[in-house]
């Protein structure tokens, strides 16, 4: 329970910072106004990670702050998300709990190799998904600080917002010196026949029963994570991706390694260079997915994870002259739009769509606006994890990007069977990789595919962010026996790049 509270505190603000007002009144809190010309110093539209963090920090500096979120209750259709945003409600938190649940069958399958007899995976109770998904909803935002209003907001000018209360339907207009748009993103579904039968990462948490057969469409981390989850829980999964290889933008070795591990150790049917033409519903409620070549796959659910778009449709951005790029809002390094009084953070800006990044953006914005600090955003060396099986943890440049940027790099990597899997003789392998800039010997990239890669790479990310060199890694004593010690024991490069060209040995390298 302690760990649950700790995680929630990182994503959702502490209750001491907020006053909850589902039905809004126009009375002002006791917090002083930085500017008496407006109702609020900061009005935040969207109660996700970035908006909540920005409002809490601003309030801590003494600013008069209001935050608008259309739903305060969890899981209400059609919004699905509520206060806390996608991550807490229909994203990383409930998904991670599903990841934990999905990995037990693999653990049990190796038990015989350690002397345990008669252990079997059993059958998963899908009703537990509902319980897992409600773990993080039971919090109340209270006590003076930020005024939280259950409502939607529509811009009416550069310093004014029309508020539409969810519960009462009442509409009023308020003014703010600064307006922050933090409405997040929404799953994208293409316009194909039968797309109305497909679900997304929103609805999967609320399915009444576990599908026996599922088609997952997409090649990003969301598609791969849910394919791994459902496979681990016992669903027959087909993954369809229109490209040659999934996880575009990640290091190529990690992409290839994950493909091999999935092909060897999962029941997922991988179909590359395959796209959906239409989805047909049969009389018994089952679905048929038809690809562009006319092949058909029968299933119970189709999950689309083909990207996300910004939720800007109802913001009336044009009334304030806010520029957009597609469904996203471009901003500068201080999260400011082209309108000086209007800012945006999080997924709606299409920078890095990760919860910790949105937290950083919101925090730094309030530091700058109300804390007297100069804090532009920092998107360099952001660590991330793909919660597949095995996990992929990554920070810094991929091999391909590092070669293009630095020209001369040294690449260290090793593929091996981790001790845990060696004893029961499982065909499960790990891959560790370091990218080093030759000139400075700075480690500019770390990519790991193994059990617990996310936990491992978080610590490595600190060193890389601080500018650690390969000598620093080499001078660090490893923890034995662990897989992580591989990061400080890889002594010789596997190969090199010189002037952007790959070479196996230095004596054949093209010198600068």
Short mmCIF file of C-alpha atoms in Angstrom, two decimals:
data_model
loop_
_atom_site.label_atom_id
_atom_site.label_comp_id
_atom_site.label_asym_id
_atom_site.label_seq_id
_atom_site.Cartn_x
_atom_site.Cartn_y
_atom_site.Cartn_z
CA UNK A 1 0.00 0.00 0.00
CA UNK A 2 2.91 2.32 0.75
CA UNK A 3 4.30 1.88 -2.75
CA UNK A 4 0.86 2.61 -4.22
CA UNK A 5 0.67 5.91 -2.34
CA UNK A 6 4.21 6.81 -3.38
CA UNK A 7 3.52 6.24 -7.08
CA UNK A 8 0.29 8.18 -6.93
CA UNK A 9 2.09 11.11 -5.30
CA UNK A 10 4.40 11.33 -8.29
CA UNK A 11 1.59 11.48 -10.81
CA UNK A 12 -1.24 13.18 -8.97
CA UNK A 13 -0.73 16.18 -6.70
CA UNK A 14 -1.02 15.83 -2.97
CA UNK A 15 -4.46 16.65 -1.62
CA UNK A 16 -3.08 19.50 0.46
CA UNK A 17 -2.67 21.59 -2.68
CA UNK A 18 -6.26 21.60 -3.91
CA UNK A 19 -9.77 22.65 -3.14
CA UNK A 20 -12.39 20.62 -4.98
CA UNK A 21 -15.44 22.37 -6.40
CA UNK A 22 -17.44 20.09 -8.72
CA UNK A 23 -20.01 22.87 -9.03
CA UNK A 24 -18.16 26.09 -9.49
CA UNK A 25 -18.83 29.35 -7.74
CA UNK A 26 -17.23 32.60 -8.71
CA UNK A 27 -16.02 33.40 -5.21
CA UNK A 28 -12.26 33.88 -4.97
CA UNK A 29 -9.95 31.90 -2.73
CA UNK A 30 -7.78 33.68 -0.19
CA UNK A 31 -4.68 33.22 -2.38
CA UNK A 32 -3.42 36.59 -3.56
CA UNK A 33 -3.50 37.56 -7.21
CA UNK A 34 -0.25 38.39 -8.99
CA UNK A 35 -2.40 40.60 -11.23
CA UNK A 36 -5.64 42.22 -10.06
CA UNK A 37 -6.76 42.82 -13.65
CA UNK A 38 -7.94 39.22 -14.09
CA UNK A 39 -9.98 36.62 -12.23
CA UNK A 40 -7.02 34.24 -12.16
CA UNK A 41 -3.29 34.37 -12.61
CA UNK A 42 -3.40 30.96 -14.27
CA UNK A 43 -6.32 29.06 -15.74
CA UNK A 44 -5.54 25.46 -16.70
CA UNK A 45 -7.69 23.57 -19.18
CA UNK A 46 -7.12 19.86 -18.59
CA UNK A 47 -6.45 17.94 -15.39
CA UNK A 48 -3.84 15.49 -16.61
CA UNK A 49 -0.25 15.15 -15.46
CA UNK A 50 1.06 18.39 -16.95
CA UNK A 51 -1.91 20.55 -16.03
CA UNK A 52 -2.10 19.26 -12.48
CA UNK A 53 1.62 19.75 -11.89
CA UNK A 54 1.61 23.26 -13.34
CA UNK A 55 -1.38 24.29 -11.23
CA UNK A 56 0.05 22.86 -8.03
CA UNK A 57 3.44 24.54 -8.46
CA UNK A 58 1.87 27.85 -9.45
CA UNK A 59 -0.39 27.74 -6.40
CA UNK A 60 2.62 27.05 -4.23
CA UNK A 61 4.14 30.30 -5.42
CA UNK A 62 1.00 32.13 -4.35
CA UNK A 63 -0.75 32.40 -7.70
CA UNK A 64 -4.52 32.37 -8.02
CA UNK A 65 -5.18 29.19 -10.05
CA UNK A 66 -8.19 27.37 -11.46
CA UNK A 67 -8.13 23.99 -13.19
CA UNK A 68 -10.87 22.70 -15.48
CA UNK A 69 -11.47 18.98 -15.99
CA UNK A 70 -14.60 17.61 -17.62
CA UNK A 71 -14.86 14.64 -15.25
CA UNK A 72 -13.70 14.22 -11.69
CA UNK A 73 -15.08 10.67 -11.44
CA UNK A 74 -13.14 7.78 -12.94
CA UNK A 75 -14.01 5.95 -16.13
CA UNK A 76 -17.09 7.85 -17.24
CA UNK A 77 -17.88 7.34 -20.91
CA UNK A 78 -17.21 8.95 -23.35
CA UNK A 79 -14.30 10.74 -21.70
CA UNK A 80 -12.90 7.62 -19.96
CA UNK A 81 -10.13 9.72 -18.51
CA UNK A 82 -10.77 11.99 -15.54
CA UNK A 83 -8.80 14.11 -13.09
CA UNK A 84 -5.25 12.75 -13.22
CA UNK A 85 -5.40 12.34 -16.99
CA UNK A 86 -4.76 9.42 -19.29
CA UNK A 87 -1.88 8.01 -17.25
CA UNK A 88 -3.78 7.45 -14.04
CA UNK A 89 -7.10 6.43 -15.60
CA UNK A 90 -6.55 4.69 -18.95
CA UNK A 91 -2.80 4.69 -19.39
CA UNK A 92 0.47 3.87 -17.73
CA UNK A 93 -0.77 3.04 -14.22
CA UNK A 94 -3.57 0.53 -14.95
CA UNK A 95 -1.57 -0.77 -17.91
CA UNK A 96 1.44 -1.48 -15.69
CA UNK A 97 -0.77 -3.43 -13.31
CA UNK A 98 -1.95 -5.50 -16.26
CA UNK A 99 1.70 -6.02 -17.26
CA UNK A 100 2.43 -7.46 -13.81
CA UNK A 101 -0.55 -9.81 -14.08
CA UNK A 102 0.42 -10.96 -17.56
CA UNK A 103 3.94 -12.04 -16.60
CA UNK A 104 3.08 -14.64 -13.99
CA UNK A 105 2.53 -17.48 -16.52
CA UNK A 106 6.13 -17.13 -17.71
CA UNK A 107 7.35 -17.14 -14.13
CA UNK A 108 5.35 -20.28 -13.40
CA UNK A 109 6.60 -22.00 -16.54
CA UNK A 110 10.18 -21.79 -15.25
CA UNK A 111 9.39 -23.06 -11.77
CA UNK A 112 10.03 -26.71 -12.65
CA UNK A 113 13.58 -25.78 -13.60
CA UNK A 114 14.11 -24.64 -10.02
CA UNK A 115 12.65 -27.74 -8.43
CA UNK A 116 8.99 -26.78 -8.05
CA UNK A 117 6.76 -29.61 -9.19
CA UNK A 118 3.19 -29.45 -10.46
CA UNK A 119 2.93 -25.68 -10.89
CA UNK A 120 0.55 -24.59 -13.67
CA UNK A 121 -0.49 -21.10 -14.82
CA UNK A 122 -4.19 -21.70 -14.17
CA UNK A 123 -6.82 -19.37 -15.66
CA UNK A 124 -6.90 -15.61 -15.38
CA UNK A 125 -9.97 -13.96 -13.84
CA UNK A 126 -10.74 -10.98 -16.08
CA UNK A 127 -12.84 -9.40 -13.33
CA UNK A 128 -9.59 -8.56 -11.59
CA UNK A 129 -8.85 -6.04 -14.35
CA UNK A 130 -11.73 -3.91 -13.08
CA UNK A 131 -10.32 -4.02 -9.57
CA UNK A 132 -6.81 -3.18 -10.73
CA UNK A 133 -8.10 -0.27 -12.77
CA UNK A 134 -9.80 1.30 -9.73
CA UNK A 135 -6.77 1.26 -7.44
CA UNK A 136 -5.85 4.84 -8.32
CA UNK A 137 -9.28 6.43 -8.49
CA UNK A 138 -9.85 6.73 -4.76
CA UNK A 139 -8.36 10.10 -4.06
CA UNK A 140 -9.99 13.43 -3.31
CA UNK A 141 -8.50 16.81 -4.07
CA UNK A 142 -9.26 19.07 -1.18
CA UNK A 143 -8.05 21.89 1.05
CA UNK A 144 -7.27 25.37 -0.15
CA UNK A 145 -4.99 26.03 -3.10
CA UNK A 146 -6.18 25.32 -6.64
CA UNK A 147 -9.82 25.66 -7.54
CA UNK A 148 -10.76 22.47 -9.41
CA UNK A 149 -13.88 22.80 -11.52
CA UNK A 150 -15.70 19.91 -13.18
CA UNK A 151 -16.17 21.62 -16.50
CA UNK A 152 -14.87 22.09 -20.01
CA UNK A 153 -13.21 25.28 -21.19
CA UNK A 154 -13.45 27.11 -24.51
CA UNK A 155 -11.27 30.06 -25.42
CA UNK A 156 -13.07 33.30 -26.18
CA UNK A 157 -9.95 35.41 -26.46
CA UNK A 158 -6.28 35.54 -25.44
CA UNK A 159 -7.22 36.08 -21.77
CA UNK A 160 -10.74 34.73 -21.49
CA UNK A 161 -12.37 31.31 -21.24
CA UNK A 162 -15.98 30.18 -21.38
CA UNK A 163 -16.61 27.55 -18.72
CA UNK A 164 -19.31 24.90 -19.23
CA UNK A 165 -20.05 23.01 -16.02
CA UNK A 166 -20.47 19.26 -16.50
CA UNK A 167 -23.05 18.63 -13.80
CA UNK A 168 -25.26 21.71 -14.16
CA UNK A 169 -24.78 22.75 -17.78
CA UNK A 170 -24.24 26.34 -16.65
CA UNK A 171 -21.93 28.54 -18.69
CA UNK A 172 -19.89 31.48 -17.45
CA UNK A 173 -16.86 33.40 -18.59
CA UNK A 174 -13.71 34.16 -16.61
CA UNK A 175 -10.45 35.93 -17.36
CA UNK A 176 -6.88 34.90 -16.69
CA UNK A 177 -3.53 36.54 -17.22
CA UNK A 178 -2.13 33.20 -18.32
CA UNK A 179 -3.99 30.28 -19.87
CA UNK A 180 -2.50 26.78 -20.01
CA UNK A 181 -3.83 24.17 -22.41
CA UNK A 182 -3.13 20.68 -21.11
CA UNK A 183 -5.89 18.62 -22.68
CA UNK A 184 -3.68 15.71 -23.74
CA UNK A 185 -4.22 13.30 -26.61
CA UNK A 186 -6.79 10.85 -27.89
CA UNK A 187 -6.42 7.53 -29.74
CA UNK A 188 -6.58 7.83 -33.52
CA UNK A 189 -8.67 5.43 -35.62
CA UNK A 190 -8.60 5.53 -39.43
CA UNK A 191 -11.72 5.84 -41.55
CA UNK A 192 -12.24 2.30 -42.83
CA UNK A 193 -15.43 0.25 -43.10
CA UNK A 194 -16.31 -1.25 -39.73
CA UNK A 195 -13.94 0.89 -37.68
CA UNK A 196 -16.81 1.45 -35.23
CA UNK A 197 -16.34 -2.14 -34.07
CA UNK A 198 -12.74 -1.52 -33.01
CA UNK A 199 -11.68 -0.49 -29.52
CA UNK A 200 -8.66 1.52 -28.38
CA UNK A 201 -6.47 1.75 -25.30
CA UNK A 202 -9.37 3.60 -23.65
CA UNK A 203 -11.98 0.87 -23.88
CA UNK A 204 -9.80 -2.17 -23.22
CA UNK A 205 -9.82 -1.46 -19.49
CA UNK A 206 -13.61 -1.68 -19.43
CA UNK A 207 -14.32 -4.82 -21.44
CA UNK A 208 -16.83 -6.96 -19.58
CA UNK A 209 -15.06 -10.18 -20.45
CA UNK A 210 -11.65 -11.21 -21.72
CA UNK A 211 -11.58 -11.78 -25.48
CA UNK A 212 -10.36 -15.23 -26.46
CA UNK A 213 -9.02 -13.88 -29.75
CA UNK A 214 -7.77 -10.37 -30.40
CA UNK A 215 -6.24 -8.52 -33.35
CA UNK A 216 -4.00 -5.63 -32.36
CA UNK A 217 -3.33 -3.12 -35.15
CA UNK A 218 -0.27 -0.90 -34.88
CA UNK A 219 3.49 -0.94 -34.43
CA UNK A 220 4.15 1.57 -31.66
CA UNK A 221 4.80 0.88 -28.01
CA UNK A 222 1.10 0.96 -27.07
CA UNK A 223 0.26 -1.74 -29.62
CA UNK A 224 3.17 -3.91 -28.56
CA UNK A 225 2.49 -3.54 -24.86
CA UNK A 226 -1.14 -4.57 -25.15
CA UNK A 227 -0.25 -7.43 -27.50
CA UNK A 228 2.19 -8.70 -24.85
CA UNK A 229 -0.29 -8.17 -22.03
CA UNK A 230 -3.16 -10.00 -23.71
CA UNK A 231 -0.89 -12.81 -24.84
CA UNK A 232 0.37 -13.23 -21.28
CA UNK A 233 -3.20 -13.33 -19.96
CA UNK A 234 -4.07 -16.16 -22.33
CA UNK A 235 -5.70 -14.42 -25.30
CA UNK A 236 -4.78 -15.55 -28.81
CA UNK A 237 -3.22 -12.39 -30.24
CA UNK A 238 -2.48 -11.39 -33.83
CA UNK A 239 -0.40 -8.23 -34.28
CA UNK A 240 -0.82 -6.49 -37.62
CA UNK A 241 1.56 -3.72 -38.67
CA UNK A 242 1.79 -2.05 -42.04
CA UNK A 243 5.58 -1.58 -41.86
CA UNK A 244 8.57 -3.90 -42.10
CA UNK A 245 9.36 -3.78 -38.36
CA UNK A 246 7.66 -2.27 -35.33
CA UNK A 247 8.92 0.41 -32.88
CA UNK A 248 10.03 2.89 -35.51
CA UNK A 249 12.38 5.45 -33.95
CA UNK A 250 13.86 3.01 -31.45
CA UNK A 251 17.32 1.48 -31.81
CA UNK A 252 17.32 -1.08 -34.63
CA UNK A 253 19.01 -3.78 -32.54
CA UNK A 254 16.30 -3.44 -29.89
CA UNK A 255 13.57 -3.68 -32.51
CA UNK A 256 15.07 -6.78 -34.07
CA UNK A 257 15.73 -8.39 -30.70
CA UNK A 258 12.15 -7.87 -29.55
CA UNK A 259 10.84 -9.37 -32.78
CA UNK A 260 12.99 -12.46 -32.23
CA UNK A 261 11.96 -12.81 -28.60
CA UNK A 262 8.27 -12.45 -29.43
CA UNK A 263 8.56 -15.01 -32.23
CA UNK A 264 10.33 -17.48 -29.93
CA UNK A 265 8.73 -16.98 -26.53
CA UNK A 266 5.21 -15.65 -27.08
CA UNK A 267 2.11 -16.88 -28.81
CA UNK A 268 1.67 -13.62 -30.73
CA UNK A 269 1.19 -14.06 -34.48
CA UNK A 270 3.30 -11.29 -36.00
CA UNK A 271 2.11 -9.99 -39.37
CA UNK A 272 4.27 -7.27 -40.93
CA UNK A 273 3.56 -5.32 -44.12
CA UNK A 274 -0.10 -5.92 -43.39
CA UNK A 275 -2.87 -3.35 -43.12
CA UNK A 276 -6.59 -3.58 -42.50
CA UNK A 277 -9.07 -3.01 -45.29
CA UNK A 278 -12.27 -3.49 -43.29
CA UNK A 279 -13.79 -5.00 -40.15
CA UNK A 280 -16.98 -7.04 -40.41
CA UNK A 281 -19.26 -8.03 -37.55
CA UNK A 282 -20.94 -11.44 -37.61
CA UNK A 283 -24.31 -12.44 -36.22
CA UNK A 284 -22.74 -14.02 -33.12
CA UNK A 285 -20.91 -10.79 -32.30
CA UNK A 286 -17.50 -11.97 -33.43
CA UNK A 287 -15.46 -9.90 -35.86
CA UNK A 288 -13.65 -10.60 -39.11
CA UNK A 289 -10.61 -8.48 -39.99
CA UNK A 290 -9.93 -8.30 -43.71
CA UNK A 291 -6.48 -7.12 -44.80
CA UNK A 292 -5.56 -5.39 -48.06
CA UNK A 293 -4.73 -8.73 -49.69
CA UNK A 294 -8.14 -10.17 -48.83
CA UNK A 295 -6.95 -12.42 -46.01
CA UNK A 296 -9.42 -12.81 -43.15
CA UNK A 297 -8.86 -13.26 -39.41
CA UNK A 298 -11.74 -14.05 -37.07
CA UNK A 299 -11.54 -12.57 -33.58
CA UNK A 300 -13.55 -11.29 -30.64
CA UNK A 301 -12.00 -7.80 -30.38
CA UNK A 302 -9.91 -5.51 -32.56
CA UNK A 303 -7.65 -3.06 -30.73
CA UNK A 304 -6.40 -0.10 -32.75
CA UNK A 305 -3.20 1.55 -31.54
CA UNK A 306 -2.13 3.53 -34.59
CA UNK A 307 -1.18 6.79 -32.95
CA UNK A 308 -2.79 9.59 -31.00
CA UNK A 309 -3.97 13.08 -31.83
CA UNK A 310 -4.34 16.26 -29.78
CA UNK A 311 -7.76 16.95 -28.21
CA UNK A 312 -8.17 20.46 -29.57
CA UNK A 313 -11.52 20.22 -31.36
CA UNK A 314 -13.63 22.01 -28.75
CA UNK A 315 -11.11 24.61 -27.56
CA UNK A 316 -12.04 27.31 -30.10
CA UNK A 317 -8.35 28.14 -30.50
CA UNK A 318 -9.03 30.36 -33.48
CA UNK A 319 -10.83 32.86 -31.26
CA UNK A 320 -7.51 33.70 -29.64
CA UNK A 321 -5.42 33.25 -32.78
CA UNK A 322 -3.57 30.18 -31.53
CA UNK A 323 -1.74 28.41 -34.34
CA UNK A 324 -1.94 24.65 -34.75
CA UNK A 325 -0.12 21.97 -36.71
CA UNK A 326 -2.65 19.30 -37.51
CA UNK A 327 -4.26 18.43 -34.19
CA UNK A 328 -1.31 19.67 -32.13
CA UNK A 329 -0.24 23.04 -30.73
CA UNK A 330 3.34 24.11 -31.47
CA UNK A 331 5.15 25.88 -28.62
CA UNK A 332 8.60 27.30 -27.88
CA UNK A 333 11.10 26.16 -25.26
CA UNK A 334 9.02 27.85 -22.56
CA UNK A 335 5.82 26.04 -23.68
CA UNK A 336 4.45 29.32 -25.04
CA UNK A 337 2.23 29.34 -28.12
CA UNK A 338 2.28 32.11 -30.72
CA UNK A 339 -0.08 34.00 -28.39
CA UNK A 340 2.01 35.38 -25.49
CA UNK A 341 -0.62 34.73 -22.81
CA UNK A 342 -1.42 31.15 -23.85
CA UNK A 343 0.75 28.11 -23.11
CA UNK A 344 0.50 24.38 -23.75
CA UNK A 345 2.17 21.33 -22.21
CA UNK A 346 1.97 17.58 -22.54
CA UNK A 347 0.77 15.38 -25.38
CA UNK A 348 -1.16 18.16 -27.10
CA UNK A 349 2.17 19.78 -28.04
CA UNK A 350 3.48 16.66 -29.82
CA UNK A 351 6.94 16.85 -28.27
CA UNK A 352 7.56 13.72 -26.19
CA UNK A 353 4.32 12.03 -25.17
CA UNK A 354 5.36 10.69 -21.78
CA UNK A 355 3.88 11.45 -18.36
CA UNK A 356 7.18 12.47 -16.69
CA UNK A 357 7.86 14.82 -19.61
CA UNK A 358 4.48 16.51 -19.16
CA UNK A 359 5.23 16.85 -15.44
CA UNK A 360 8.55 18.49 -16.22
CA UNK A 361 6.99 20.86 -18.75
CA UNK A 362 4.23 21.93 -16.36
CA UNK A 363 6.62 22.34 -13.45
CA UNK A 364 9.11 24.45 -15.40
CA UNK A 365 6.37 26.63 -16.83
CA UNK A 366 5.13 27.59 -13.37
CA UNK A 367 8.69 28.08 -12.13
CA UNK A 368 9.20 30.55 -14.95
CA UNK A 369 5.86 32.37 -14.71
CA UNK A 370 5.54 32.60 -10.92
CA UNK A 371 8.79 31.46 -9.33
CA UNK A 372 11.10 34.06 -10.77
CA UNK A 373 13.19 31.39 -12.51
CA UNK A 374 14.31 30.98 -16.10
CA UNK A 375 13.46 27.33 -16.81
CA UNK A 376 13.00 26.28 -20.43
CA UNK A 377 12.00 22.68 -21.05
CA UNK A 378 14.70 20.04 -21.32
CA UNK A 379 13.97 17.13 -23.65
CA UNK A 380 17.51 15.79 -23.93
CA UNK A 381 18.32 12.31 -22.60
CA UNK A 382 14.79 11.40 -21.58
CA UNK A 383 14.61 7.75 -20.52
CA UNK A 384 11.66 5.56 -21.45
CA UNK A 385 10.53 1.96 -21.30
CA UNK A 386 8.46 -0.29 -23.54
CA UNK A 387 6.64 -2.67 -21.19
CA UNK A 388 6.68 -5.65 -23.47
CA UNK A 389 8.11 -9.04 -22.51
CA UNK A 390 11.04 -8.60 -22.45
CA UNK A 391 11.08 -4.94 -21.49
CA UNK A 392 13.06 -2.40 -23.45
CA UNK A 393 14.69 0.43 -21.52
CA UNK A 394 16.31 3.24 -23.44
CA UNK A 395 17.93 6.63 -22.94
CA UNK A 396 19.82 8.85 -25.34
CA UNK A 397 20.70 8.38 -28.98
CA UNK A 398 20.05 5.28 -31.03
CA UNK A 399 22.99 3.88 -32.95
CA UNK A 400 21.62 5.28 -36.18
CA UNK A 401 21.01 8.78 -34.81
CA UNK A 402 24.33 8.90 -32.96
CA UNK A 403 26.26 7.98 -36.11
CA UNK A 404 24.45 10.70 -38.04
CA UNK A 405 25.04 13.36 -35.37
CA UNK A 406 28.56 12.61 -34.12
CA UNK A 407 30.09 10.79 -37.07
CA UNK A 408 32.55 8.87 -34.90
CA UNK A 409 31.07 6.52 -32.30
CA UNK A 410 32.02 3.29 -30.56
CA UNK A 411 29.31 0.67 -30.07
CA UNK A 412 29.38 -1.84 -27.22
CA UNK A 413 26.81 -4.60 -27.06
CA UNK A 414 26.27 -8.11 -25.79
CA UNK A 415 23.48 -10.65 -26.19
CA UNK A 416 23.29 -13.35 -23.55
CA UNK A 417 20.95 -15.56 -21.58
CA UNK A 418 20.37 -14.08 -18.14
CA UNK A 419 21.18 -16.24 -15.13
CA UNK A 420 17.52 -16.51 -14.16
CA UNK A 421 16.65 -18.06 -17.51
CA UNK A 422 19.84 -20.09 -17.92
CA UNK A 423 19.20 -22.48 -15.04
CA UNK A 424 15.78 -23.65 -16.32
CA UNK A 425 17.26 -23.50 -19.86
CA UNK A 426 14.66 -21.08 -21.21
CA UNK A 427 15.31 -19.68 -24.67
CA UNK A 428 15.03 -16.14 -23.36
CA UNK A 429 17.85 -13.72 -24.12
CA UNK A 430 18.88 -10.23 -23.03
CA UNK A 431 20.55 -7.52 -25.12
CA UNK A 432 22.66 -4.71 -23.65
CA UNK A 433 24.06 -1.84 -25.69
CA UNK A 434 26.07 1.34 -25.08
CA UNK A 435 26.73 4.10 -27.62
CA UNK A 436 29.86 6.18 -26.97
CA UNK A 437 30.96 9.35 -28.76
CA UNK A 438 34.55 8.65 -29.76
CA UNK A 439 35.98 12.15 -29.34
CA UNK A 440 34.77 12.80 -25.79
CA UNK A 441 34.18 9.17 -24.76
CA UNK A 442 30.85 10.34 -23.37
CA UNK A 443 28.14 7.67 -23.21
CA UNK A 444 25.37 9.13 -25.38
CA UNK A 445 23.05 6.14 -25.57
CA UNK A 446 22.04 3.12 -23.53
CA UNK A 447 19.58 0.48 -24.73
CA UNK A 448 18.61 -2.60 -22.75
CA UNK A 449 16.21 -5.46 -23.45
CA UNK A 450 15.82 -7.66 -20.39
CA UNK A 451 13.70 -8.32 -17.32
CA UNK A 452 13.22 -5.08 -15.39
CA UNK A 453 14.90 -2.94 -18.03
CA UNK A 454 12.93 0.13 -16.99
CA UNK A 455 14.11 -0.06 -13.38
CA UNK A 456 17.67 -0.54 -14.58
CA UNK A 457 17.81 2.25 -17.15
CA UNK A 458 16.33 4.85 -14.79
CA UNK A 459 19.54 4.74 -12.79
CA UNK A 460 21.73 4.75 -15.88
CA UNK A 461 19.84 7.79 -17.18
CA UNK A 462 21.14 9.87 -14.27
CA UNK A 463 24.73 9.10 -15.20
CA UNK A 464 24.17 9.78 -18.90
CA UNK A 465 22.33 13.03 -18.14
CA UNK A 466 25.31 14.12 -16.02
CA UNK A 467 27.71 13.44 -18.88
CA UNK A 468 29.31 10.19 -17.72
CA UNK A 469 32.08 8.81 -19.92
CA UNK A 470 32.89 5.23 -20.79
CA UNK A 471 35.77 5.43 -18.28
CA UNK A 472 33.24 6.37 -15.60
CA UNK A 473 31.26 3.25 -16.44
CA UNK A 474 34.42 1.13 -16.49
CA UNK A 475 35.56 2.49 -13.13
CA UNK A 476 32.26 1.52 -11.53
CA UNK A 477 32.28 -1.81 -9.68
CA UNK A 478 29.53 -4.13 -10.88
CA UNK A 479 27.01 -5.90 -8.65
CA UNK A 480 27.50 -9.64 -9.03
CA UNK A 481 25.71 -11.75 -10.08
CA UNK A 482 23.31 -9.46 -11.96
CA UNK A 483 22.51 -8.76 -15.57
CA UNK A 484 22.98 -5.04 -14.90
CA UNK A 485 26.71 -5.49 -14.28
CA UNK A 486 27.04 -5.95 -18.02
CA UNK A 487 26.75 -2.16 -18.30
CA UNK A 488 30.08 -1.70 -16.50
CA UNK A 489 31.95 -4.75 -17.80
CA UNK A 490 31.74 -4.34 -21.57
CA UNK A 491 35.36 -3.38 -22.29
CA UNK A 492 35.84 -3.73 -26.05
CA UNK A 493 33.68 -2.11 -28.73
CA UNK A 494 31.73 -4.51 -30.92
CA UNK A 495 32.24 -2.17 -33.87
CA UNK A 496 32.74 1.49 -34.74
CA UNK A 497 31.51 4.30 -36.92
CA UNK A 498 33.96 6.70 -38.53
CA UNK A 499 32.67 9.70 -40.48
CA UNK A 500 29.23 8.11 -40.19
CA UNK A 501 30.27 4.84 -41.83
CA UNK A 502 30.19 1.53 -39.96
CA UNK A 503 33.47 -0.42 -39.66
CA UNK A 504 34.24 -3.61 -37.76
CA UNK A 505 37.85 -2.88 -36.86
CA UNK A 506 39.77 0.33 -36.35
CA UNK A 507 42.59 -0.70 -38.69
CA UNK A 508 40.02 -0.68 -41.56
CA UNK A 509 38.34 2.50 -40.42
CA UNK A 510 38.15 5.60 -42.52
CA UNK A 511 39.95 8.28 -40.52
CA UNK A 512 38.67 11.79 -40.21
#
